[in-house]
Amino acid sequence: MAFLELKNVRIAGIAAGVPKQVFSNLHPDESDCISTEYAPEDFVNVTGVEERRVSDTLTTSDLCYEAAEKLIADLGWNKTDIEAIVFVSQTADYWLPATSCILQDRLGLSKECYATDGTLGCSGWVYGLSQVASLLSTGEIKKALLLVGDAKKRIEATHDPLFGHAGTATAIEYKEGEQGFKFHFGTDGSGYDAIIIPDGGARNQVSLKSFETEEIEGKMMNRLQTRMKGMDVFSFGITTAPKSIKKLSEHYGFNYQDADYFVFHQANMKMNNMIVKKLKLDAEKVPSCMYHFGNTSSASIPLTIVSQLKGKVEKQPTRFICCGFGVGLSWGTVAFEVENMIVSDLVEVEENTK
């Protein structure tokens, strides 16, 4: 049973960066290159995604960098005190080196800095949070950044109307006496191909065949584009997330209904509504940002907190349960409480013209 409790650590602040450019699903134009079997209104009704932020030039690290700079300034942290940086994304800058190394230098952090990357998708924020909290729980490292998100894809011929781009920064610090975090994790690698880019890795290297298109669930795609078994992923999400939350609360002996907010990965509205129904949650406790930002993969949980809960959670003690689920297949749930947490204003990032 993959349970984990880490004490004496807290979230000091959260920030998010998104491209300034907005794409509408209700009023697409030719530049959107949207391909969907639904009429625009029907697509929005089914998915809950009316608009997205998408960039053709900004990478995940660009968006995370802007979010991190904003958060560090709002916290008043000295950059020399930040001793660890963890970057989680499916869209790293390069195969090598690790993007965390690039961000360490770009942010002007100390060279005495722990830096590492992770490649998880929709569960990535929860997994990354556990990694950073583990690093800090001994008290040797006092301050760290978790940078999470997804942006420009490797090769995407069209803008998928479900997905948007975002990068986030979460500041975590050691503090004696803090209740910390309670986690539950799971993995089902038998579903590894439910969400996959078939070519481009070591197993199936890039070849001329990689660029040939075939029809995948109604869309023409090549083997360097992300493909998904929609019904398999839907069934996985609505089953796994409720079970994980219930297991976490049972294991640690608390009532999950007592949480002030439940922040789920923003997969699509139909899926998330099913999860809310299964858990019998008050809809007012379940904020959503997919209407304006779409599915932003591992960025969706912190982006939801920034865009929907700023002004509501900073001063008073607030209990969160957050759950991410997707690529892997993997899932992670975390319960924690915050007080005096900084939530930065959303950063809108201009296109990169360099």
mmCIF file of C-alpha atoms in Angstrom:
data_model
loop_
_atom_site.group_PDB
_atom_site.id
_atom_site.type_symbol
_atom_site.label_atom_id
_atom_site.label_comp_id
_atom_site.label_asym_id
_atom_site.label_seq_id
_atom_site.Cartn_x
_atom_site.Cartn_y
_atom_site.Cartn_z
ATOM 1 C CA MET A 1 0.000 0.000 0.000
ATOM 2 C CA ALA A 2 1.697 3.203 -1.166
ATOM 3 C CA PHE A 3 0.890 5.548 1.710
ATOM 4 C CA LEU A 4 3.307 8.250 2.799
ATOM 5 C CA GLU A 5 3.172 10.878 5.549
ATOM 6 C CA LEU A 6 5.711 13.700 5.617
ATOM 7 C CA LYS A 7 5.724 16.193 8.482
ATOM 8 C CA ASN A 8 7.491 19.491 9.228
ATOM 9 C CA VAL A 9 6.965 20.796 5.694
ATOM 10 C CA ARG A 10 4.456 23.258 4.250
ATOM 11 C CA ILE A 11 3.438 24.946 1.018
ATOM 12 C CA ALA A 12 4.558 28.556 1.294
ATOM 13 C CA GLY A 13 3.059 29.692 -2.004
ATOM 14 C CA ILE A 14 1.760 28.799 -5.462
ATOM 15 C CA ALA A 15 1.957 30.635 -8.798
ATOM 16 C CA ALA A 16 0.994 29.838 -12.375
ATOM 17 C CA GLY A 17 1.924 31.110 -15.817
ATOM 18 C CA VAL A 18 -0.123 30.712 -18.999
ATOM 19 C CA PRO A 19 0.294 31.979 -22.565
ATOM 20 C CA LYS A 20 -1.433 35.310 -23.107
ATOM 21 C CA GLN A 21 -2.940 34.044 -26.378
ATOM 22 C CA VAL A 22 -6.520 32.742 -25.961
ATOM 23 C CA PHE A 23 -8.151 30.231 -28.317
ATOM 24 C CA SER A 24 -11.932 29.890 -28.278
ATOM 25 C CA ASN A 25 -13.657 26.556 -28.819
ATOM 26 C CA LEU A 26 -16.981 28.286 -29.484
ATOM 27 C CA HIS A 27 -15.594 30.576 -32.163
ATOM 28 C CA PRO A 28 -12.654 28.772 -33.773
ATOM 29 C CA ASP A 29 -10.993 30.294 -36.790
ATOM 30 C CA GLU A 30 -8.727 28.700 -39.364
ATOM 31 C CA SER A 31 -5.632 29.372 -37.297
ATOM 32 C CA ASP A 32 -6.959 27.124 -34.538
ATOM 33 C CA CYS A 33 -6.836 24.067 -36.814
ATOM 34 C CA ILE A 34 -9.321 22.374 -34.482
ATOM 35 C CA SER A 35 -10.317 18.823 -35.305
ATOM 36 C CA THR A 36 -13.273 17.359 -33.402
ATOM 37 C CA GLU A 37 -16.278 15.205 -34.161
ATOM 38 C CA TYR A 38 -18.546 17.589 -32.213
ATOM 39 C CA ALA A 39 -20.064 20.913 -33.162
ATOM 40 C CA PRO A 40 -18.408 23.674 -31.077
ATOM 41 C CA GLU A 41 -21.359 24.105 -28.700
ATOM 42 C CA ASP A 42 -21.690 20.360 -28.167
ATOM 43 C CA PHE A 43 -17.960 19.999 -27.532
ATOM 44 C CA VAL A 44 -18.066 22.705 -24.844
ATOM 45 C CA ASN A 45 -21.126 21.143 -23.211
ATOM 46 C CA VAL A 46 -19.495 17.712 -23.074
ATOM 47 C CA THR A 47 -15.976 18.703 -21.994
ATOM 48 C CA GLY A 48 -16.543 21.980 -20.137
ATOM 49 C CA VAL A 49 -13.721 23.620 -22.120
ATOM 50 C CA GLU A 50 -14.741 26.872 -23.818
ATOM 51 C CA GLU A 51 -11.289 28.373 -24.237
ATOM 52 C CA ARG A 52 -7.625 27.511 -23.789
ATOM 53 C CA ARG A 53 -4.283 29.255 -23.571
ATOM 54 C CA VAL A 54 -1.969 27.884 -26.260
ATOM 55 C CA SER A 55 1.428 29.013 -27.501
ATOM 56 C CA ASP A 56 3.462 28.001 -30.536
ATOM 57 C CA THR A 57 6.684 29.440 -29.105
ATOM 58 C CA LEU A 58 6.668 29.119 -25.307
ATOM 59 C CA THR A 59 8.009 25.970 -23.680
ATOM 60 C CA THR A 60 6.975 24.575 -20.310
ATOM 61 C CA SER A 61 10.168 25.930 -18.784
ATOM 62 C CA ASP A 62 9.359 29.433 -20.077
ATOM 63 C CA LEU A 63 5.998 29.366 -18.301
ATOM 64 C CA CYS A 64 7.426 27.802 -15.118
ATOM 65 C CA TYR A 65 10.219 30.378 -15.083
ATOM 66 C CA GLU A 66 7.758 33.287 -15.176
ATOM 67 C CA ALA A 67 5.610 31.685 -12.465
ATOM 68 C CA ALA A 68 8.671 31.050 -10.284
ATOM 69 C CA GLU A 69 10.005 34.602 -10.637
ATOM 70 C CA LYS A 70 6.609 35.987 -9.616
ATOM 71 C CA LEU A 71 6.298 33.647 -6.652
ATOM 72 C CA ILE A 72 9.825 34.223 -5.358
ATOM 73 C CA ALA A 73 9.232 37.989 -5.473
ATOM 74 C CA ASP A 74 5.849 37.696 -3.723
ATOM 75 C CA LEU A 75 7.339 35.499 -0.997
ATOM 76 C CA GLY A 76 10.353 37.761 -0.565
ATOM 77 C CA TRP A 77 12.620 34.731 -0.668
ATOM 78 C CA ASN A 78 16.338 35.108 -1.191
ATOM 79 C CA LYS A 79 17.234 32.985 -4.216
ATOM 80 C CA THR A 80 20.437 31.800 -2.535
ATOM 81 C CA ASP A 81 18.286 30.067 0.097
ATOM 82 C CA ILE A 82 16.513 27.860 -2.464
ATOM 83 C CA GLU A 83 18.456 24.598 -2.340
ATOM 84 C CA ALA A 84 16.343 22.266 -4.488
ATOM 85 C CA ILE A 85 14.370 22.449 -7.712
ATOM 86 C CA VAL A 86 12.232 19.646 -9.152
ATOM 87 C CA PHE A 87 10.757 19.948 -12.653
ATOM 88 C CA VAL A 88 7.914 17.625 -13.712
ATOM 89 C CA SER A 89 6.645 17.646 -17.291
ATOM 90 C CA GLN A 90 5.989 15.566 -20.397
ATOM 91 C CA THR A 91 7.485 18.363 -22.514
ATOM 92 C CA ALA A 92 11.043 18.977 -21.374
ATOM 93 C CA ASP A 93 13.220 21.446 -23.293
ATOM 94 C CA TYR A 94 15.602 18.718 -24.485
ATOM 95 C CA TRP A 95 16.191 14.991 -24.152
ATOM 96 C CA LEU A 96 19.414 16.069 -22.451
ATOM 97 C CA PRO A 97 20.186 17.961 -20.255
ATOM 98 C CA ALA A 98 17.521 17.961 -17.541
ATOM 99 C CA THR A 99 15.358 21.081 -17.757
ATOM 100 C CA SER A 100 15.742 21.600 -13.989
ATOM 101 C CA CYS A 101 19.440 22.304 -14.594
ATOM 102 C CA ILE A 102 18.549 24.983 -17.148
ATOM 103 C CA LEU A 103 16.022 26.554 -14.779
ATOM 104 C CA GLN A 104 18.505 26.557 -11.894
ATOM 105 C CA ASP A 105 20.774 28.821 -13.924
ATOM 106 C CA ARG A 106 18.004 30.860 -15.525
ATOM 107 C CA LEU A 107 16.451 31.640 -12.137
ATOM 108 C CA GLY A 108 19.818 32.567 -10.682
ATOM 109 C CA LEU A 109 19.753 29.923 -7.970
ATOM 110 C CA SER A 110 22.828 28.766 -6.103
ATOM 111 C CA LYS A 111 25.102 26.254 -7.806
ATOM 112 C CA GLU A 112 24.828 24.285 -4.553
ATOM 113 C CA CYS A 113 21.343 23.245 -5.659
ATOM 114 C CA TYR A 114 19.680 19.839 -5.962
ATOM 115 C CA ALA A 115 18.026 19.686 -9.423
ATOM 116 C CA THR A 116 16.144 16.841 -11.060
ATOM 117 C CA ASP A 117 13.404 16.148 -13.627
ATOM 118 C CA GLY A 118 10.392 13.834 -13.660
ATOM 119 C CA THR A 119 8.320 12.820 -16.693
ATOM 120 C CA LEU A 120 4.882 12.112 -15.240
ATOM 121 C CA GLY A 121 1.753 13.719 -16.677
ATOM 122 C CA CYS A 122 -1.557 14.345 -14.934
ATOM 123 C CA SER A 123 -0.476 12.924 -11.552
ATOM 124 C CA GLY A 124 2.819 14.824 -11.709
ATOM 125 C CA TRP A 125 2.082 17.623 -9.234
ATOM 126 C CA VAL A 126 1.196 15.199 -6.436
ATOM 127 C CA TYR A 127 4.193 12.978 -7.137
ATOM 128 C CA GLY A 128 6.499 15.989 -7.379
ATOM 129 C CA LEU A 129 5.122 17.366 -4.115
ATOM 130 C CA SER A 130 5.984 14.108 -2.349
ATOM 131 C CA GLN A 131 9.517 14.177 -3.754
ATOM 132 C CA VAL A 132 10.171 17.751 -2.652
ATOM 133 C CA ALA A 133 8.555 17.220 0.751
ATOM 134 C CA SER A 134 10.754 14.135 1.254
ATOM 135 C CA LEU A 135 13.860 16.192 0.505
ATOM 136 C CA LEU A 136 12.861 18.849 3.029
ATOM 137 C CA SER A 137 11.451 16.676 5.809
ATOM 138 C CA THR A 138 14.843 16.110 7.483
ATOM 139 C CA GLY A 139 15.499 19.851 7.801
ATOM 140 C CA GLU A 140 18.800 19.758 5.925
ATOM 141 C CA ILE A 141 17.225 21.560 2.957
ATOM 142 C CA LYS A 142 14.939 24.392 4.051
ATOM 143 C CA LYS A 143 13.422 25.800 0.833
ATOM 144 C CA ALA A 144 12.642 24.316 -2.570
ATOM 145 C CA LEU A 145 10.658 24.860 -5.765
ATOM 146 C CA LEU A 146 8.399 22.404 -7.557
ATOM 147 C CA LEU A 147 7.951 23.468 -11.191
ATOM 148 C CA VAL A 148 5.249 21.555 -13.033
ATOM 149 C CA GLY A 149 3.364 21.855 -16.321
ATOM 150 C CA ASP A 150 3.107 21.143 -20.011
ATOM 151 C CA ALA A 151 3.292 23.382 -23.057
ATOM 152 C CA LYS A 152 4.638 23.112 -26.584
ATOM 153 C CA LYS A 153 4.375 19.527 -27.820
ATOM 154 C CA ARG A 154 7.079 17.716 -29.724
ATOM 155 C CA ILE A 155 5.144 17.492 -32.985
ATOM 156 C CA GLU A 156 1.498 18.540 -32.991
ATOM 157 C CA ALA A 157 -0.062 19.344 -36.349
ATOM 158 C CA THR A 158 -3.274 20.631 -34.800
ATOM 159 C CA HIS A 159 -4.410 22.286 -31.617
ATOM 160 C CA ASP A 160 -6.461 19.750 -29.682
ATOM 161 C CA PRO A 161 -9.490 21.662 -28.345
ATOM 162 C CA LEU A 162 -9.317 19.852 -25.005
ATOM 163 C CA PHE A 163 -5.778 20.789 -24.012
ATOM 164 C CA GLY A 164 -4.118 24.028 -22.923
ATOM 165 C CA HIS A 165 -0.623 25.094 -21.901
ATOM 166 C CA ALA A 166 0.488 26.138 -18.405
ATOM 167 C CA GLY A 167 3.490 26.154 -16.097
ATOM 168 C CA THR A 168 3.315 26.399 -12.313
ATOM 169 C CA ALA A 169 5.584 27.004 -9.347
ATOM 170 C CA THR A 170 4.992 25.682 -5.841
ATOM 171 C CA ALA A 171 7.244 26.893 -3.036
ATOM 172 C CA ILE A 172 7.762 24.372 -0.235
ATOM 173 C CA GLU A 173 9.645 25.004 2.986
ATOM 174 C CA TYR A 174 10.740 23.168 6.106
ATOM 175 C CA LYS A 175 8.941 24.307 9.253
ATOM 176 C CA GLU A 176 9.150 22.462 12.540
ATOM 177 C CA GLY A 177 5.784 21.360 13.883
ATOM 178 C CA GLU A 178 3.853 21.525 10.604
ATOM 179 C CA GLN A 179 1.370 18.695 9.990
ATOM 180 C CA GLY A 180 2.743 18.291 6.496
ATOM 181 C CA PHE A 181 1.257 15.975 3.873
ATOM 182 C CA LYS A 182 -0.539 12.636 3.737
ATOM 183 C CA PHE A 183 -0.264 10.791 0.417
ATOM 184 C CA HIS A 184 -1.698 7.783 -1.360
ATOM 185 C CA PHE A 185 -0.178 6.613 -4.655
ATOM 186 C CA GLY A 186 -0.849 3.931 -7.228
ATOM 187 C CA THR A 187 0.326 2.691 -10.609
ATOM 188 C CA ASP A 188 -1.151 0.356 -13.208
ATOM 189 C CA GLY A 189 1.482 -0.028 -15.892
ATOM 190 C CA SER A 190 -0.650 -2.546 -17.763
ATOM 191 C CA GLY A 191 -2.397 0.533 -19.155
ATOM 192 C CA TYR A 192 0.817 2.216 -20.274
ATOM 193 C CA ASP A 193 -0.470 2.583 -23.830
ATOM 194 C CA ALA A 194 -3.759 4.263 -22.845
ATOM 195 C CA ILE A 195 -1.998 7.631 -23.250
ATOM 196 C CA ILE A 196 1.185 7.397 -25.287
ATOM 197 C CA ILE A 197 3.499 8.909 -27.889
ATOM 198 C CA PRO A 198 4.537 5.691 -29.671
ATOM 199 C CA ASP A 199 7.743 6.899 -31.359
ATOM 200 C CA GLY A 200 10.633 9.115 -30.394
ATOM 201 C CA GLY A 201 11.975 7.216 -27.397
ATOM 202 C CA ALA A 202 14.645 4.536 -27.237
ATOM 203 C CA ARG A 203 12.230 1.658 -27.960
ATOM 204 C CA ASN A 204 10.759 3.105 -31.155
ATOM 205 C CA GLN A 205 13.198 5.648 -32.490
ATOM 206 C CA VAL A 206 12.223 8.297 -35.033
ATOM 207 C CA SER A 207 12.009 7.047 -38.613
ATOM 208 C CA LEU A 208 10.211 8.040 -41.801
ATOM 209 C CA LYS A 209 7.330 5.823 -40.679
ATOM 210 C CA SER A 210 6.948 8.018 -37.585
ATOM 211 C CA PHE A 211 5.539 10.790 -39.778
ATOM 212 C CA GLU A 212 2.961 8.668 -41.573
ATOM 213 C CA THR A 213 -0.594 9.392 -40.389
ATOM 214 C CA GLU A 214 -3.285 6.945 -39.383
ATOM 215 C CA GLU A 215 -6.772 7.370 -37.971
ATOM 216 C CA ILE A 216 -6.862 7.157 -34.160
ATOM 217 C CA GLU A 217 -10.289 7.594 -32.544
ATOM 218 C CA GLY A 218 -11.501 9.738 -35.412
ATOM 219 C CA LYS A 219 -8.336 11.851 -35.771
ATOM 220 C CA MET A 220 -5.516 11.582 -38.285
ATOM 221 C CA MET A 221 -2.295 11.316 -36.267
ATOM 222 C CA ASN A 222 1.320 10.362 -36.736
ATOM 223 C CA ARG A 223 3.391 8.341 -34.273
ATOM 224 C CA LEU A 224 5.041 11.407 -32.728
ATOM 225 C CA GLN A 225 1.739 12.803 -31.484
ATOM 226 C CA THR A 226 0.002 12.010 -28.224
ATOM 227 C CA ARG A 227 -2.755 9.449 -28.670
ATOM 228 C CA MET A 228 -5.295 8.383 -26.073
ATOM 229 C CA LYS A 229 -7.782 5.550 -25.605
ATOM 230 C CA GLY A 230 -10.561 7.840 -24.474
ATOM 231 C CA MET A 231 -12.984 5.342 -22.937
ATOM 232 C CA ASP A 232 -10.204 3.467 -21.117
ATOM 233 C CA VAL A 233 -8.918 6.707 -19.594
ATOM 234 C CA PHE A 234 -12.440 7.815 -18.668
ATOM 235 C CA SER A 235 -13.188 4.543 -16.897
ATOM 236 C CA PHE A 236 -9.814 4.654 -15.130
ATOM 237 C CA GLY A 237 -10.337 8.206 -13.854
ATOM 238 C CA ILE A 238 -13.857 7.867 -12.490
ATOM 239 C CA THR A 239 -12.930 4.607 -10.736
ATOM 240 C CA THR A 240 -9.459 5.356 -9.387
ATOM 241 C CA ALA A 241 -9.826 8.898 -8.004
ATOM 242 C CA PRO A 242 -12.747 8.188 -5.614
ATOM 243 C CA LYS A 243 -11.119 4.964 -4.387
ATOM 244 C CA SER A 244 -7.817 6.722 -3.724
ATOM 245 C CA ILE A 245 -9.443 9.500 -1.684
ATOM 246 C CA LYS A 246 -11.424 7.003 0.376
ATOM 247 C CA LYS A 247 -8.347 4.837 0.984
ATOM 248 C CA LEU A 248 -6.336 7.863 2.111
ATOM 249 C CA SER A 249 -8.991 8.991 4.596
ATOM 250 C CA GLU A 250 -9.521 5.461 5.938
ATOM 251 C CA HIS A 251 -5.795 4.816 6.366
ATOM 252 C CA TYR A 252 -5.153 8.031 8.287
ATOM 253 C CA GLY A 253 -8.480 8.095 10.134
ATOM 254 C CA PHE A 254 -10.092 11.316 8.947
ATOM 255 C CA ASN A 255 -13.348 12.163 7.203
ATOM 256 C CA TYR A 256 -12.598 13.377 3.695
ATOM 257 C CA GLN A 257 -15.882 15.318 3.715
ATOM 258 C CA ASP A 258 -14.303 17.708 6.244
ATOM 259 C CA ALA A 259 -11.902 19.119 3.627
ATOM 260 C CA ASP A 260 -12.594 22.706 2.582
ATOM 261 C CA TYR A 261 -11.637 22.136 -1.050
ATOM 262 C CA PHE A 262 -11.159 19.188 -3.374
ATOM 263 C CA VAL A 263 -8.919 20.007 -6.329
ATOM 264 C CA PHE A 264 -8.867 17.359 -9.031
ATOM 265 C CA HIS A 265 -6.847 17.064 -12.188
ATOM 266 C CA GLN A 266 -8.866 18.945 -14.798
ATOM 267 C CA ALA A 267 -9.420 16.076 -17.212
ATOM 268 C CA ASN A 268 -12.831 16.987 -18.598
ATOM 269 C CA MET A 269 -16.046 18.138 -16.970
ATOM 270 C CA LYS A 270 -17.980 14.923 -17.531
ATOM 271 C CA MET A 271 -15.295 12.832 -15.851
ATOM 272 C CA ASN A 272 -14.873 15.191 -12.914
ATOM 273 C CA ASN A 273 -18.627 15.469 -12.365
ATOM 274 C CA MET A 274 -18.781 11.688 -12.093
ATOM 275 C CA ILE A 275 -16.009 11.730 -9.469
ATOM 276 C CA VAL A 276 -17.831 14.423 -7.482
ATOM 277 C CA LYS A 277 -21.049 12.393 -7.623
ATOM 278 C CA LYS A 278 -19.361 9.184 -6.468
ATOM 279 C CA LEU A 279 -17.796 10.969 -3.487
ATOM 280 C CA LYS A 280 -21.047 12.854 -2.708
ATOM 281 C CA LEU A 281 -19.229 16.182 -2.555
ATOM 282 C CA ASP A 282 -20.670 19.672 -2.312
ATOM 283 C CA ALA A 283 -20.037 21.224 -5.727
ATOM 284 C CA GLU A 284 -18.978 24.505 -4.071
ATOM 285 C CA LYS A 285 -16.001 22.652 -2.587
ATOM 286 C CA VAL A 286 -14.772 21.516 -6.008
ATOM 287 C CA PRO A 287 -13.300 24.416 -8.011
ATOM 288 C CA SER A 288 -12.636 23.995 -11.709
ATOM 289 C CA CYS A 289 -10.570 25.961 -14.199
ATOM 290 C CA MET A 290 -11.051 23.855 -17.321
ATOM 291 C CA TYR A 291 -13.691 26.257 -18.709
ATOM 292 C CA HIS A 292 -10.975 28.881 -19.321
ATOM 293 C CA PHE A 293 -7.806 26.779 -19.553
ATOM 294 C CA GLY A 294 -8.731 23.258 -20.667
ATOM 295 C CA ASN A 295 -6.813 20.172 -19.586
ATOM 296 C CA THR A 296 -3.345 21.429 -18.609
ATOM 297 C CA SER A 297 -1.943 18.043 -17.546
ATOM 298 C CA SER A 298 0.241 18.191 -14.420
ATOM 299 C CA ALA A 299 -0.311 21.949 -14.059
ATOM 300 C CA SER A 300 -4.062 21.648 -13.595
ATOM 301 C CA ILE A 301 -4.195 21.308 -9.782
ATOM 302 C CA PRO A 302 -1.982 24.313 -8.908
ATOM 303 C CA LEU A 303 -3.491 26.323 -11.800
ATOM 304 C CA THR A 304 -6.953 25.712 -10.356
ATOM 305 C CA ILE A 305 -5.821 26.946 -6.936
ATOM 306 C CA VAL A 306 -4.292 30.094 -8.423
ATOM 307 C CA SER A 307 -7.099 30.951 -10.835
ATOM 308 C CA GLN A 308 -10.094 29.951 -8.708
ATOM 309 C CA LEU A 309 -9.119 30.211 -5.033
ATOM 310 C CA LYS A 310 -6.958 33.330 -4.796
ATOM 311 C CA GLY A 311 -8.466 35.561 -2.118
ATOM 312 C CA LYS A 312 -10.177 32.620 -0.410
ATOM 313 C CA VAL A 313 -7.386 30.513 1.072
ATOM 314 C CA GLU A 314 -4.491 32.793 1.990
ATOM 315 C CA LYS A 315 -5.273 33.861 5.559
ATOM 316 C CA GLN A 316 -7.541 31.318 7.219
ATOM 317 C CA PRO A 317 -6.537 27.669 7.760
ATOM 318 C CA THR A 318 -7.707 25.709 4.700
ATOM 319 C CA ARG A 319 -7.833 21.936 4.276
ATOM 320 C CA PHE A 320 -7.181 20.538 0.812
ATOM 321 C CA ILE A 321 -7.525 17.153 -0.799
ATOM 322 C CA CYS A 322 -5.951 17.038 -4.258
ATOM 323 C CA CYS A 323 -5.961 14.112 -6.680
ATOM 324 C CA GLY A 324 -4.159 13.700 -10.002
ATOM 325 C CA PHE A 325 -4.632 10.751 -12.350
ATOM 326 C CA GLY A 326 -3.613 9.870 -15.891
ATOM 327 C CA VAL A 327 -0.547 8.906 -17.932
ATOM 328 C CA GLY A 328 1.158 5.767 -16.734
ATOM 329 C CA LEU A 329 -1.436 4.839 -15.733
ATOM 330 C CA SER A 330 -0.731 6.487 -12.395
ATOM 331 C CA TRP A 331 -2.539 8.367 -9.663
ATOM 332 C CA GLY A 332 -1.768 10.262 -6.500
ATOM 333 C CA THR A 333 -3.855 11.861 -3.745
ATOM 334 C CA VAL A 334 -2.638 14.269 -1.070
ATOM 335 C CA ALA A 335 -4.285 15.822 1.983
ATOM 336 C CA PHE A 336 -2.777 18.926 3.586
ATOM 337 C CA GLU A 337 -3.647 22.162 5.354
ATOM 338 C CA VAL A 338 -2.377 25.641 4.551
ATOM 339 C CA GLU A 339 -2.319 28.918 6.436
ATOM 340 C CA ASN A 340 -0.750 32.213 5.386
ATOM 341 C CA MET A 341 -0.002 30.729 1.980
ATOM 342 C CA ILE A 342 0.876 33.149 -0.808
ATOM 343 C CA VAL A 343 -1.205 32.750 -3.968
ATOM 344 C CA SER A 344 0.291 34.914 -6.704
ATOM 345 C CA ASP A 345 -1.687 36.650 -9.424
ATOM 346 C CA LEU A 346 -1.914 34.629 -12.612
ATOM 347 C CA VAL A 347 1.005 35.451 -14.930
ATOM 348 C CA GLU A 348 0.094 35.918 -18.599
ATOM 349 C CA VAL A 349 3.192 35.347 -20.708
ATOM 350 C CA GLU A 350 3.781 37.006 -24.059
ATOM 351 C CA GLU A 351 4.917 34.918 -27.036
ATOM 352 C CA ASN A 352 8.636 34.237 -27.269
ATOM 353 C CA THR A 353 9.916 36.254 -30.241
ATOM 354 C CA LYS A 354 13.611 35.366 -29.836
#
